[in-house]
Amino acid sequence: MSKIVEVKGLKKNYKDFEAVKGVDFHVESGEIFGFLGPNGAGKSTTINMLSTIVKPSEGKAFINGFDIVKQKNKVRSSIGLIFQESTLDEKLTANENLMLHCKFYGVEKNLREARIQEVLEIVDLTDRRTNVVETFSGGMKRRLEIARGLLHYPKVLFLDEPTVGLDPQTRAHIWEYILKLKEKAGITIFLTTHYMDEAEICDRVAVMDGGNLIALDTPDELKRNVGGDILEVTTENNEEAKKLIKATYLTEVKELEQVLSFHVTKGDEFLVEFIKTFNIPIKSVNLRRPTLNDVFLQLTGREIREEVISQKDRMKKQLRQGRRGH
Amino acid sequence: MEAIYAIWQRDILKFFRDRTRLVGSFAMPFMFLILFGSGMSGAMSTMLGGEGASGPLSDFNFVEFMFPGIIGMTVFNTAIFSALSVVQDKEFGYMREILVSPMSRVSIAIGKVLGGSTVAVFQGLMMLVFVPFIGISISYMTIIKLFPVMFLVAFAISSIGLLIASSLKTAQGFQMIVQILIFPMLFLSGALFPLSGMPAWMDVLVKINPLTYSVDMFKKIIFDVEQMNPVLVEAMGLNLRIFDHVITFTEEVVVVTIISIVFVVLATIKFSRAEA
């Protein structure tokens, strides 16, 4: 495996605000690489820098061996981009949209016909080829955009929130196509998402928060780091139960909407023991494997969230003062 | 080259697909020519020679006079509004698809200007369907001469349009600026009334207006000025002068060409600086 994307100390400042605070990572050729984080974490800014849309303030990055600042056009030929918002020409047909893309990217004339056929097959839109895009549903438009992004055989396909605003069924379909792509075309897929379940599908996940990269590993490894399983209980007396759990098992207990949750090792054995010995009446109990959601909670926790909020407030204050000053 | 062609082709494709725009583009010139032109012609002949004027001035036909101006107006309107698509592409997101591709920004800008020019020339030529109703006759030679001049004018104006569009983010903003620009330029171009006996300050505006030379070129091609009575030529404002120098057709071509080059360069620079 080779490094198809290499990022070294990439930074982006907007005036006083640091959107991305210097990130280092690489993406292996052929993997699905996910960027996970809340809105405003710096995911899109990083993708925009990598795809030559935004100029980095500091640092370096290479895609397919090309410098994203000095070799813009080479980078642009090497990547496919699917944005959060649609960038199709809705007045034109699917075929016309694809044909224009071939011309924009200099796909050779005698290859165009076959390529269009090929990408339409991947996303199951062959029968809609001559229809005007205006008549497409949201999911179909997404699929057409994915097809278009593949036309010039990019080495890396960037998907910025590929399923945002779609219904669950369509979301599942889009994912089928993305996985099919990985198998068939063998290209590298680089995506951002704030859906935890989507991040689970990735080979590796980078967790971003407040402009920093705070973790990078396979979803399984990230979850293993959380430690064992998670036990969720509701009891007759949560206050007492909390104290008791803390005292007996020496662990942190979180309470969310009347549900107490804590980490345990070897959850199945622990559960039997727990129910037998716990002397506050239990209303319900649930043992589950940790999800990326737990990973994210553990990594960022409360404090980092608060900081994000206060940073926003600070910006607002500055804006207000700025206005008064003029 | 392929990039310029692709951008151009998209504009042409969209123009012919939009039936309302095709039909609508006929409405304005038609109204000007028939309603305004016919309505004003009575008043015009009264002003020129009084009731029952004799001699050369009785040959003055206002609708006929307006016709080259209407062609100019059509070319001008279509060319400048073609740049609206640039702003719309920004609003609807397609501009990102264009800007993140490996095409050079210069090719994109040139493709846009050529697309707008082509559509404008087509619209201008369409105006010739009014010829039989106006009662003038034009030869094939006239059409062959009109074609490159129309293209030159359309190219200059499309470039001005692209320059404006590159600086703006919303379609409403663009429409407002262009409206403010269009009316004074049209009124001071000689398209709608003869440019004779104007106040000095207005005369200055007329002479710096690129449309003046554009419209005058159309007039010189459509009317056989040399065969006309000098009195009539004077009344119709067909002898454009700067400091007593009568401007020739060749000079006008040079002026409009220079304007084209200046604005296409400015528009390309402005467009190239756009972030996706």
Coordinates of C-alpha atoms in Angstrom, one line a residue:
Chain A
M1 CA 0.0 0.0 0.0
S2 CA 1.2 3.5 -0.8
K3 CA 0.3 6.9 0.7
I4 CA -2.1 8.4 -1.8
V5 CA -2.8 11.5 0.4
E6 CA -0.1 13.0 2.7
V7 CA -0.8 15.9 5.0
K8 CA 1.9 17.7 7.0
G9 CA 1.1 20.4 9.5
L10 CA -1.8 21.8 7.4
K11 CA -3.3 25.0 8.9
K12 CA -6.0 27.4 7.9
N13 CA -6.7 30.7 9.6
Y14 CA -9.5 33.1 8.9
K15 CA -8.4 36.3 10.4
D16 CA -8.2 35.5 14.2
F17 CA -10.1 32.3 13.9
E18 CA -8.1 29.1 13.5
A19 CA -10.4 26.7 11.5
V20 CA -7.7 24.0 11.2
K21 CA -4.9 24.1 13.7
G22 CA -2.2 22.0 12.0
V23 CA -3.1 18.5 11.1
D24 CA -0.8 15.6 10.1
F25 CA -2.1 12.3 8.6
H26 CA -1.9 10.2 5.5
V27 CA -4.4 8.1 3.6
E28 CA -3.5 4.7 2.2
S29 CA -4.3 3.9 -1.4
G30 CA -7.5 2.0 -1.7
E31 CA -9.0 2.6 1.7
I32 CA -12.2 4.3 2.9
F33 CA -11.0 7.1 5.1
G34 CA -13.5 9.0 7.2
F35 CA -13.4 12.4 8.8
L36 CA -15.7 12.4 11.8
G37 CA -16.6 15.4 13.9
P38 CA -19.3 17.9 14.7
N39 CA -20.2 20.8 12.5
G40 CA -17.5 23.4 12.6
A41 CA -14.8 21.0 13.5
G42 CA -12.7 21.8 10.5
K43 CA -13.6 18.8 8.3
S44 CA -14.8 20.7 5.3
T45 CA -12.0 23.3 5.5
T46 CA -9.5 20.4 5.4
I47 CA -11.2 18.8 2.4
N48 CA -11.4 22.2 0.7
M49 CA -7.7 22.7 1.2
L50 CA -6.9 19.2 -0.1
S51 CA -9.1 19.7 -3.2
T52 CA -7.4 23.1 -4.0
I53 CA -10.5 25.2 -3.4
V54 CA -9.0 26.9 -0.3
K55 CA -5.4 27.9 0.0
P56 CA -3.8 26.6 3.2
S57 CA -2.3 29.2 5.6
E58 CA 0.6 26.9 6.5
G59 CA 1.8 23.3 6.0
K60 CA 2.0 21.0 3.0
A61 CA -0.1 18.3 1.4
F62 CA 0.3 15.9 -1.5
I63 CA -2.3 14.0 -3.4
N64 CA -1.1 11.3 -5.7
G65 CA 2.3 12.8 -5.2
F66 CA 1.3 16.3 -6.4
D67 CA 1.6 19.4 -4.3
I68 CA -1.8 20.9 -3.6
V69 CA -0.5 24.5 -3.8
K70 CA 2.1 24.3 -6.6
Q71 CA 0.5 21.6 -8.8
K72 CA -3.2 22.5 -8.6
N73 CA -4.2 21.3 -12.0
K74 CA -2.5 17.9 -11.5
V75 CA -4.2 17.5 -8.2
R76 CA -7.6 18.5 -9.7
S77 CA -7.2 15.8 -12.4
S78 CA -6.4 13.2 -9.7
I79 CA -9.5 13.8 -7.5
G80 CA -13.2 13.6 -7.8
L81 CA -15.3 15.9 -5.6
I82 CA -18.8 15.5 -4.3
F83 CA -19.9 18.5 -2.4
Q84 CA -22.6 18.9 0.3
E85 CA -24.8 21.0 -2.0
S86 CA -25.7 19.8 -5.5
T87 CA -23.4 21.1 -8.3
L88 CA -25.4 19.6 -11.2
D89 CA -26.9 21.7 -14.0
E90 CA -30.5 20.9 -13.5
K91 CA -31.6 22.3 -16.8
L92 CA -29.5 19.7 -18.7
T93 CA -29.9 16.0 -19.0
A94 CA -27.9 13.4 -17.1
N95 CA -26.0 12.6 -20.3
E96 CA -25.2 16.3 -21.0
N97 CA -23.9 16.8 -17.4
L98 CA -21.6 13.8 -17.8
M99 CA -20.5 14.8 -21.3
L100 CA -19.5 18.3 -20.1
H101 CA -17.6 16.8 -17.2
C102 CA -15.6 14.6 -19.7
K103 CA -14.7 17.7 -21.6
F104 CA -13.8 19.7 -18.5
Y105 CA -11.4 17.0 -17.4
G106 CA -10.1 16.2 -20.9
V107 CA -11.3 12.6 -21.0
E108 CA -10.4 11.3 -24.5
K109 CA -13.1 11.5 -27.1
N110 CA -13.3 7.8 -28.0
L111 CA -13.5 6.8 -24.3
R112 CA -16.4 9.1 -23.3
E113 CA -19.3 7.0 -24.4
A114 CA -18.1 3.8 -22.6
R115 CA -17.2 5.8 -19.5
I116 CA -20.6 7.4 -19.2
Q117 CA -22.2 4.0 -19.7
E118 CA -20.0 2.5 -17.0
V119 CA -20.5 5.1 -14.3
L120 CA -24.3 5.2 -14.9
E121 CA -24.3 1.4 -14.4
I122 CA -22.5 1.7 -11.1
V123 CA -25.2 4.1 -9.7
D124 CA -28.1 2.4 -11.5
L125 CA -29.1 5.4 -13.6
T126 CA -28.7 3.9 -17.1
D127 CA -32.4 4.3 -17.9
R128 CA -32.5 7.9 -16.9
R129 CA -29.6 9.0 -19.1
T130 CA -31.5 11.3 -21.4
N131 CA -33.8 12.8 -18.7
V132 CA -33.4 16.3 -17.5
V133 CA -31.9 16.4 -14.0
E134 CA -34.7 18.7 -12.8
T135 CA -37.0 15.7 -12.8
F136 CA -34.6 13.6 -10.5
S137 CA -35.2 12.9 -6.8
G138 CA -32.7 14.0 -4.2
G139 CA -31.2 10.6 -4.0
M140 CA -30.9 10.2 -7.8
K141 CA -29.1 13.6 -8.0
R142 CA -26.6 12.4 -5.4
R143 CA -26.0 9.2 -7.3
L144 CA -25.6 11.2 -10.6
E145 CA -23.0 13.4 -8.8
I146 CA -21.1 10.3 -7.6
A147 CA -21.2 9.0 -11.2
R148 CA -19.9 12.2 -12.5
G149 CA -17.1 12.4 -9.9
L150 CA -15.9 9.0 -11.2
L151 CA -15.9 9.9 -14.9
H152 CA -12.2 10.9 -15.1
Y153 CA -11.1 7.9 -13.1
P154 CA -9.9 9.9 -10.1
K155 CA -7.4 8.4 -7.7
V156 CA -9.2 9.8 -4.7
L157 CA -12.9 10.5 -4.4
F158 CA -13.8 13.2 -1.9
L159 CA -17.3 13.0 -0.5
D160 CA -18.3 15.9 1.8
E161 CA -21.2 14.7 3.9
P162 CA -22.5 12.4 1.0
T163 CA -25.8 11.5 2.6
V164 CA -26.7 14.7 4.4
G165 CA -30.4 15.7 3.9
L166 CA -31.4 12.3 2.5
D167 CA -33.9 9.9 4.0
P168 CA -32.6 6.8 5.8
Q169 CA -33.5 4.4 2.9
T170 CA -31.7 6.6 0.3
R171 CA -28.7 6.9 2.7
A172 CA -28.4 3.2 2.8
H173 CA -28.5 3.0 -1.0
I174 CA -25.8 5.6 -1.4
W175 CA -23.7 3.6 0.9
E176 CA -24.2 0.5 -1.1
Y177 CA -22.9 2.4 -4.1
I178 CA -19.9 3.7 -2.2
L179 CA -18.9 0.2 -1.1
K180 CA -19.5 -1.2 -4.6
L181 CA -17.2 1.5 -5.8
K182 CA -14.4 0.5 -3.5
E183 CA -14.6 -3.1 -4.7
K184 CA -15.1 -2.4 -8.4
A185 CA -12.9 0.6 -9.1
G186 CA -10.5 0.2 -6.2
I187 CA -10.2 3.9 -5.7
T188 CA -9.5 5.7 -2.4
I189 CA -12.5 7.2 -0.8
F190 CA -12.1 10.2 1.5
L191 CA -15.3 11.3 3.2
T192 CA -16.6 13.5 6.0
T193 CA -19.6 12.7 8.1
H194 CA -21.2 13.6 11.3
Y195 CA -23.2 10.3 11.3
M196 CA -21.5 7.8 13.7
D197 CA -23.0 4.8 11.9
E198 CA -21.5 6.0 8.6
A199 CA -18.1 6.3 10.1
E200 CA -18.3 2.7 11.2
I201 CA -18.1 1.6 7.6
C202 CA -14.7 3.3 7.1
D203 CA -11.4 1.4 7.2
R204 CA -9.9 4.2 9.3
V205 CA -11.5 7.1 11.0
A206 CA -10.0 10.5 11.9
V207 CA -11.8 12.3 14.7
M208 CA -11.7 16.1 14.4
D209 CA -12.8 18.6 17.0
G210 CA -12.2 22.3 17.2
G211 CA -9.7 22.3 14.3
N212 CA -7.6 19.5 15.8
L213 CA -7.2 15.9 14.8
I214 CA -7.7 14.1 18.2
A215 CA -7.7 10.5 17.1
L216 CA -7.0 8.3 14.1
D217 CA -7.4 4.6 13.9
T218 CA -9.7 1.8 12.7
P219 CA -13.2 2.0 14.1
D220 CA -12.6 -1.3 16.0
E221 CA -9.4 0.0 17.6
L222 CA -11.0 3.3 18.5
K223 CA -13.8 1.4 20.2
R224 CA -11.4 -0.9 22.0
N225 CA -9.7 2.1 23.5
V226 CA -12.9 3.1 25.1
G227 CA -12.5 -0.1 27.2
G228 CA -14.7 -3.1 27.3
D229 CA -18.5 -2.8 27.0
I230 CA -21.0 -0.3 28.2
L231 CA -23.7 -1.2 30.7
E232 CA -26.7 1.0 30.9
V233 CA -29.1 0.8 33.9
T234 CA -32.1 2.6 35.2
T235 CA -33.0 2.1 38.8
E236 CA -35.6 3.1 41.4
N237 CA -33.1 5.4 43.0
N238 CA -30.5 6.7 40.5
E239 CA -28.7 8.9 43.0
E240 CA -28.0 6.0 45.4
A241 CA -27.2 3.7 42.6
K242 CA -24.6 6.1 41.2
K243 CA -22.8 6.2 44.5
L244 CA -22.9 2.5 44.9
I245 CA -21.6 1.7 41.5
K246 CA -18.7 4.2 42.0
A247 CA -17.8 2.7 45.3
T248 CA -18.0 -0.9 44.3
Y249 CA -16.6 -0.9 40.8
L250 CA -14.4 2.1 41.0
T251 CA -15.5 3.6 37.7
E252 CA -16.9 6.8 36.3
V253 CA -20.7 6.8 35.9
K254 CA -22.5 9.1 33.4
E255 CA -26.1 10.0 33.7
L256 CA -28.1 10.9 30.6
E257 CA -31.9 11.1 30.6
Q258 CA -32.2 9.0 33.8
V259 CA -30.0 6.3 32.3
L260 CA -26.8 5.5 34.1
S261 CA -24.0 4.2 32.0
F262 CA -20.5 2.9 32.8
H263 CA -17.7 0.9 31.2
V264 CA -17.1 -2.7 32.2
T265 CA -14.7 -5.3 31.0
K266 CA -16.0 -8.7 30.0
G267 CA -19.6 -7.4 30.0
D268 CA -21.4 -10.7 29.7
E269 CA -19.9 -12.2 32.8
F270 CA -20.2 -8.9 34.7
L271 CA -23.8 -8.5 33.9
V272 CA -24.8 -11.8 35.7
E273 CA -22.8 -10.8 38.7
F274 CA -24.2 -7.3 38.7
I275 CA -27.8 -8.3 38.7
K276 CA -27.2 -10.8 41.5
T277 CA -25.4 -8.5 43.8
F278 CA -26.8 -5.0 43.2
N279 CA -29.3 -4.2 46.0
I280 CA -31.1 -1.2 44.6
P281 CA -34.1 -2.3 42.6
I282 CA -33.2 -2.3 38.8
K283 CA -35.9 -1.1 36.3
S284 CA -34.0 -2.0 33.1
V285 CA -30.6 -3.0 32.1
N286 CA -28.8 -3.0 28.7
L287 CA -25.3 -4.2 27.8
R288 CA -23.8 -3.0 24.6
R289 CA -20.6 -2.8 22.7
P290 CA -19.2 0.8 22.5
T291 CA -20.0 2.7 19.4
L292 CA -18.1 5.5 17.8
N293 CA -20.4 7.8 19.6
D294 CA -18.9 6.6 22.9
V295 CA -15.5 7.1 21.4
F296 CA -16.3 10.7 20.5
L297 CA -17.8 11.4 23.9
Q298 CA -14.8 10.0 25.7
L299 CA -12.3 11.9 23.4
T300 CA -14.0 15.2 23.5
G301 CA -16.1 15.1 26.6
R302 CA -17.8 18.1 28.0
E303 CA -14.9 20.5 28.4
I304 CA -14.0 20.6 24.7
R305 CA -17.6 21.2 23.8
E306 CA -17.8 24.1 26.2
E307 CA -14.7 25.5 24.7
V308 CA -16.2 25.4 21.2
I309 CA -19.2 27.2 22.4
S310 CA -17.3 29.9 24.2
Q311 CA -15.1 30.3 21.2
K312 CA -18.2 31.1 19.1
D313 CA -19.4 33.5 21.8
R314 CA -16.1 35.2 21.7
M315 CA -16.4 35.6 18.0
K316 CA -19.8 37.0 18.3
K317 CA -18.7 39.5 20.9
Q318 CA -15.8 40.6 18.6
L319 CA -18.2 41.1 15.8
R320 CA -20.5 43.2 17.9
Q321 CA -17.6 45.3 19.2
G322 CA -16.4 45.7 15.6
R323 CA -19.8 47.0 14.5
R324 CA -19.9 49.5 17.4
G325 CA -16.4 50.7 16.6
H326 CA -17.3 51.8 13.1
Chain B
M1 CA -9.4 24.6 -26.6
E2 CA -11.8 21.8 -25.6
A3 CA -12.5 23.7 -22.4
I4 CA -13.5 26.8 -24.2
Y5 CA -15.7 24.8 -26.5
A6 CA -17.4 22.9 -23.6
I7 CA -18.3 26.1 -21.8
W8 CA -19.5 27.7 -25.0
Q9 CA -21.5 24.6 -25.9
R10 CA -23.3 24.6 -22.5
D11 CA -24.5 28.2 -23.0
I12 CA -25.7 27.5 -26.5
L13 CA -27.5 24.3 -25.5
K14 CA -29.3 26.1 -22.6
F15 CA -30.2 29.0 -24.8
F16 CA -32.0 26.9 -27.4
R17 CA -33.7 24.8 -24.7
D18 CA -35.2 27.8 -23.0
R19 CA -38.3 28.5 -25.2
T20 CA -39.6 31.4 -23.0
R21 CA -36.3 33.2 -23.4
L22 CA -36.3 32.6 -27.1
V23 CA -39.8 34.0 -27.6
G24 CA -39.4 36.7 -24.9
S25 CA -36.4 38.1 -26.6
F26 CA -38.6 39.0 -29.6
A27 CA -41.1 40.9 -27.5
M28 CA -39.0 43.9 -26.4
P29 CA -37.6 44.8 -29.9
F30 CA -41.0 44.2 -31.5
M31 CA -42.7 46.6 -29.0
F32 CA -40.1 49.2 -29.5
L33 CA -40.2 49.0 -33.2
I34 CA -43.9 48.8 -33.7
L35 CA -45.5 50.6 -30.8
F36 CA -42.8 53.2 -30.0
G37 CA -41.5 53.5 -33.5
S38 CA -44.9 53.9 -35.2
G39 CA -46.2 56.0 -32.4
M40 CA -43.3 58.4 -32.6
S41 CA -43.0 58.7 -36.3
G42 CA -45.8 61.2 -36.7
A43 CA -44.3 63.4 -34.0
M44 CA -40.9 63.0 -35.5
S45 CA -41.8 64.2 -39.0
T46 CA -43.7 67.1 -37.5
M47 CA -40.6 68.2 -35.6
L48 CA -38.4 67.8 -38.6
G49 CA -40.2 69.6 -41.2
G50 CA -43.6 70.5 -40.0
E51 CA -46.9 69.4 -41.6
G52 CA -46.5 68.5 -45.3
A53 CA -42.8 68.9 -45.4
S54 CA -41.3 68.7 -48.8
G55 CA -37.9 68.0 -50.1
P56 CA -35.4 65.5 -48.7
L57 CA -36.9 65.6 -45.1
S58 CA -40.2 64.1 -46.3
D59 CA -38.2 60.9 -46.9
F60 CA -37.5 60.6 -43.2
N61 CA -39.1 57.4 -41.9
F62 CA -38.7 57.0 -38.2
V63 CA -39.3 53.2 -38.0
E64 CA -36.7 52.8 -40.7
F65 CA -34.4 55.0 -38.8
M66 CA -34.9 53.0 -35.6
F67 CA -34.3 49.6 -37.2
P68 CA -30.4 49.5 -36.9
G69 CA -30.7 50.8 -33.4
I70 CA -33.1 48.0 -32.5
I71 CA -30.7 45.5 -33.8
G72 CA -28.0 47.1 -31.7
M73 CA -30.3 47.1 -28.7
T74 CA -31.1 43.4 -29.1
V75 CA -27.4 42.4 -29.5
F76 CA -26.5 44.6 -26.5
N77 CA -29.2 43.3 -24.2
T78 CA -28.6 39.7 -25.0
A79 CA -24.9 40.0 -24.7
I80 CA -24.8 41.7 -21.4
F81 CA -27.5 39.5 -19.9
S82 CA -25.8 36.4 -21.0
A83 CA -23.3 37.0 -18.1
L84 CA -26.3 36.5 -15.8
S85 CA -25.6 32.8 -16.2
V86 CA -22.3 33.2 -14.4
V87 CA -24.0 34.6 -11.3
Q88 CA -26.7 32.0 -11.5
D89 CA -24.0 29.3 -11.7
K90 CA -22.5 30.7 -8.5
E91 CA -26.0 30.6 -6.8
F92 CA -26.9 27.1 -8.0
G93 CA -23.5 25.6 -7.3
Y94 CA -22.5 24.7 -10.8
M95 CA -19.7 27.2 -10.8
R96 CA -17.9 24.9 -8.3
E97 CA -18.0 22.0 -10.7
I98 CA -16.4 24.3 -13.3
L99 CA -13.8 25.9 -11.0
V100 CA -12.5 22.7 -9.4
S101 CA -11.9 21.1 -12.8
P102 CA -8.4 21.3 -14.3
M103 CA -9.5 23.8 -16.9
S104 CA -7.7 27.1 -16.9
R105 CA -9.7 30.1 -15.6
V106 CA -8.8 32.0 -18.8
S107 CA -10.4 29.3 -21.0
I108 CA -13.5 29.4 -18.8
A109 CA -13.8 33.2 -19.1
I110 CA -13.2 33.2 -22.9
G111 CA -15.7 30.4 -23.3
K112 CA -18.3 32.4 -21.4
V113 CA -17.7 35.5 -23.5
L114 CA -17.9 33.6 -26.7
G115 CA -21.1 31.8 -25.6
G116 CA -22.7 35.2 -24.8
S117 CA -21.5 36.7 -28.1
T118 CA -22.9 33.8 -30.2
V119 CA -26.3 33.9 -28.6
A120 CA -26.4 37.7 -29.1
V121 CA -25.4 37.5 -32.7
F122 CA -28.1 34.9 -33.3
Q123 CA -30.7 37.2 -31.6
G124 CA -29.5 40.1 -33.7
L125 CA -29.8 38.2 -36.9
M126 CA -33.3 37.1 -35.9
M127 CA -34.3 40.8 -35.9
L128 CA -34.0 40.7 -39.7
V129 CA -37.3 38.9 -39.9
F130 CA -38.8 42.4 -39.3
V131 CA -37.3 43.7 -42.5
P132 CA -40.2 43.1 -44.9
F133 CA -42.6 44.8 -42.5
I134 CA -40.6 48.0 -42.2
G135 CA -40.3 48.5 -45.9
I136 CA -36.6 48.6 -46.3
S137 CA -34.7 46.2 -48.5
I138 CA -31.4 44.7 -47.6
S139 CA -29.1 42.6 -49.7
Y140 CA -27.2 39.4 -48.8
M141 CA -24.1 41.6 -48.9
T142 CA -25.6 43.6 -46.0
I143 CA -26.1 40.5 -43.9
I144 CA -22.6 39.3 -44.6
K145 CA -21.3 42.7 -43.5
L146 CA -23.6 42.8 -40.4
F147 CA -22.4 39.4 -39.1
P148 CA -18.8 40.2 -38.1
V149 CA -19.8 43.6 -36.8
M150 CA -22.5 42.1 -34.7
F151 CA -20.0 39.6 -33.3
L152 CA -17.5 42.3 -32.5
V153 CA -20.1 44.4 -30.6
A154 CA -21.5 41.3 -28.9
F155 CA -18.0 40.3 -27.8
A156 CA -17.2 43.7 -26.3
I157 CA -20.5 43.8 -24.4
S158 CA -20.3 40.2 -23.2
S159 CA -16.9 41.0 -21.7
I160 CA -18.4 44.0 -19.9
G161 CA -21.1 41.7 -18.6
L162 CA -18.6 39.1 -17.4
L163 CA -16.7 41.8 -15.6
I164 CA -19.8 42.9 -13.7
A165 CA -20.9 39.3 -13.1
S166 CA -17.5 38.3 -11.7
S167 CA -17.7 41.1 -9.1
L168 CA -21.2 40.1 -7.9
K169 CA -22.7 37.2 -5.9
T170 CA -26.4 37.5 -6.5
A171 CA -28.6 37.5 -9.7
Q172 CA -30.6 40.4 -8.3
G173 CA -27.5 42.5 -7.8
F174 CA -26.5 41.8 -11.3
Q175 CA -29.8 42.7 -12.8
M176 CA -30.0 45.9 -10.9
I177 CA -26.6 47.1 -12.0
V178 CA -27.1 46.1 -15.6
Q179 CA -30.5 47.9 -15.7
I180 CA -28.9 51.1 -14.4
L181 CA -26.2 50.8 -17.0
I182 CA -28.4 49.8 -20.0
F183 CA -30.8 52.7 -20.1
P184 CA -28.5 55.7 -20.2
M185 CA -26.3 53.8 -22.7
L186 CA -29.2 53.0 -24.9
F187 CA -30.7 56.5 -24.9
L188 CA -27.3 58.2 -25.5
S189 CA -26.4 55.8 -28.4
G190 CA -28.6 57.2 -31.2
A191 CA -30.5 53.9 -31.2
L192 CA -33.8 55.4 -30.4
F193 CA -33.6 59.0 -31.7
P194 CA -31.2 61.0 -33.9
L195 CA -28.3 62.5 -32.1
S196 CA -28.5 66.0 -33.5
G197 CA -28.7 69.3 -31.7
M198 CA -27.8 68.0 -28.2
P199 CA -26.5 70.0 -25.3
A200 CA -22.7 69.9 -25.1
W201 CA -22.5 67.9 -21.9
M202 CA -24.8 65.3 -23.4
D203 CA -22.7 65.2 -26.5
V204 CA -19.6 64.3 -24.4
L205 CA -21.5 61.3 -22.9
V206 CA -22.6 60.2 -26.3
K207 CA -19.0 60.2 -27.6
I208 CA -17.7 58.2 -24.7
N209 CA -20.5 55.6 -25.0
P210 CA -19.2 52.5 -26.8
L211 CA -22.8 51.8 -27.9
T212 CA -22.8 55.0 -30.0
Y213 CA -20.1 53.6 -32.3
S214 CA -21.8 50.2 -32.3
V215 CA -25.2 51.5 -33.4
D216 CA -23.6 53.8 -35.9
M217 CA -21.8 50.9 -37.6
F218 CA -25.1 49.1 -37.9
K219 CA -26.6 52.2 -39.5
K220 CA -23.8 52.7 -41.9
I221 CA -24.2 49.1 -43.1
I222 CA -28.0 49.1 -43.4
F223 CA -28.4 52.6 -44.9
D224 CA -26.7 53.6 -48.1
V225 CA -25.5 56.9 -46.6
E226 CA -23.5 58.0 -49.6
Q227 CA -26.6 58.0 -51.8
M228 CA -28.6 60.0 -49.3
N229 CA -29.3 63.7 -49.4
P230 CA -26.9 65.5 -47.0
V231 CA -29.8 67.3 -45.3
L232 CA -31.4 64.0 -44.5
V233 CA -28.1 62.5 -43.3
E234 CA -27.8 65.5 -41.0
A235 CA -31.3 65.1 -39.6
M236 CA -30.9 61.4 -39.0
G237 CA -27.6 62.1 -37.1
L238 CA -25.6 59.9 -39.5
N239 CA -22.5 62.0 -39.5
L240 CA -20.9 61.4 -36.1
R241 CA -18.2 63.9 -35.4
I242 CA -15.5 64.4 -32.8
F243 CA -14.1 68.0 -33.0
D244 CA -15.3 68.4 -36.6
H245 CA -13.7 65.2 -37.6
V246 CA -16.3 62.9 -39.2
I247 CA -15.8 59.4 -37.8
T248 CA -15.3 56.7 -40.5
F249 CA -16.5 53.1 -40.3
T250 CA -13.0 51.8 -40.0
E251 CA -12.3 54.1 -37.0
E252 CA -15.4 52.8 -35.4
V253 CA -14.3 49.2 -35.9
V254 CA -11.0 50.1 -34.3
V255 CA -12.6 51.8 -31.3
V256 CA -14.9 48.9 -30.6
T257 CA -12.1 46.4 -31.1
I258 CA -10.0 48.3 -28.5
I259 CA -13.0 48.3 -26.1
S260 CA -13.4 44.6 -26.6
I261 CA -9.8 43.8 -25.8
V262 CA -9.7 46.0 -22.8
F263 CA -12.8 44.5 -21.3
V264 CA -12.1 40.9 -22.1
V265 CA -8.7 41.2 -20.4
L266 CA -10.2 43.0 -17.3
A267 CA -13.1 40.4 -17.1
T268 CA -10.6 37.5 -17.4
I269 CA -8.4 38.8 -14.7
K270 CA -11.4 39.5 -12.4
F271 CA -12.9 36.1 -13.1
S272 CA -9.6 34.3 -12.5
R273 CA -9.4 35.6 -9.0
A274 CA -12.7 34.0 -8.0
E275 CA -12.5 31.3 -5.3
A276 CA -14.6 28.2 -5.9

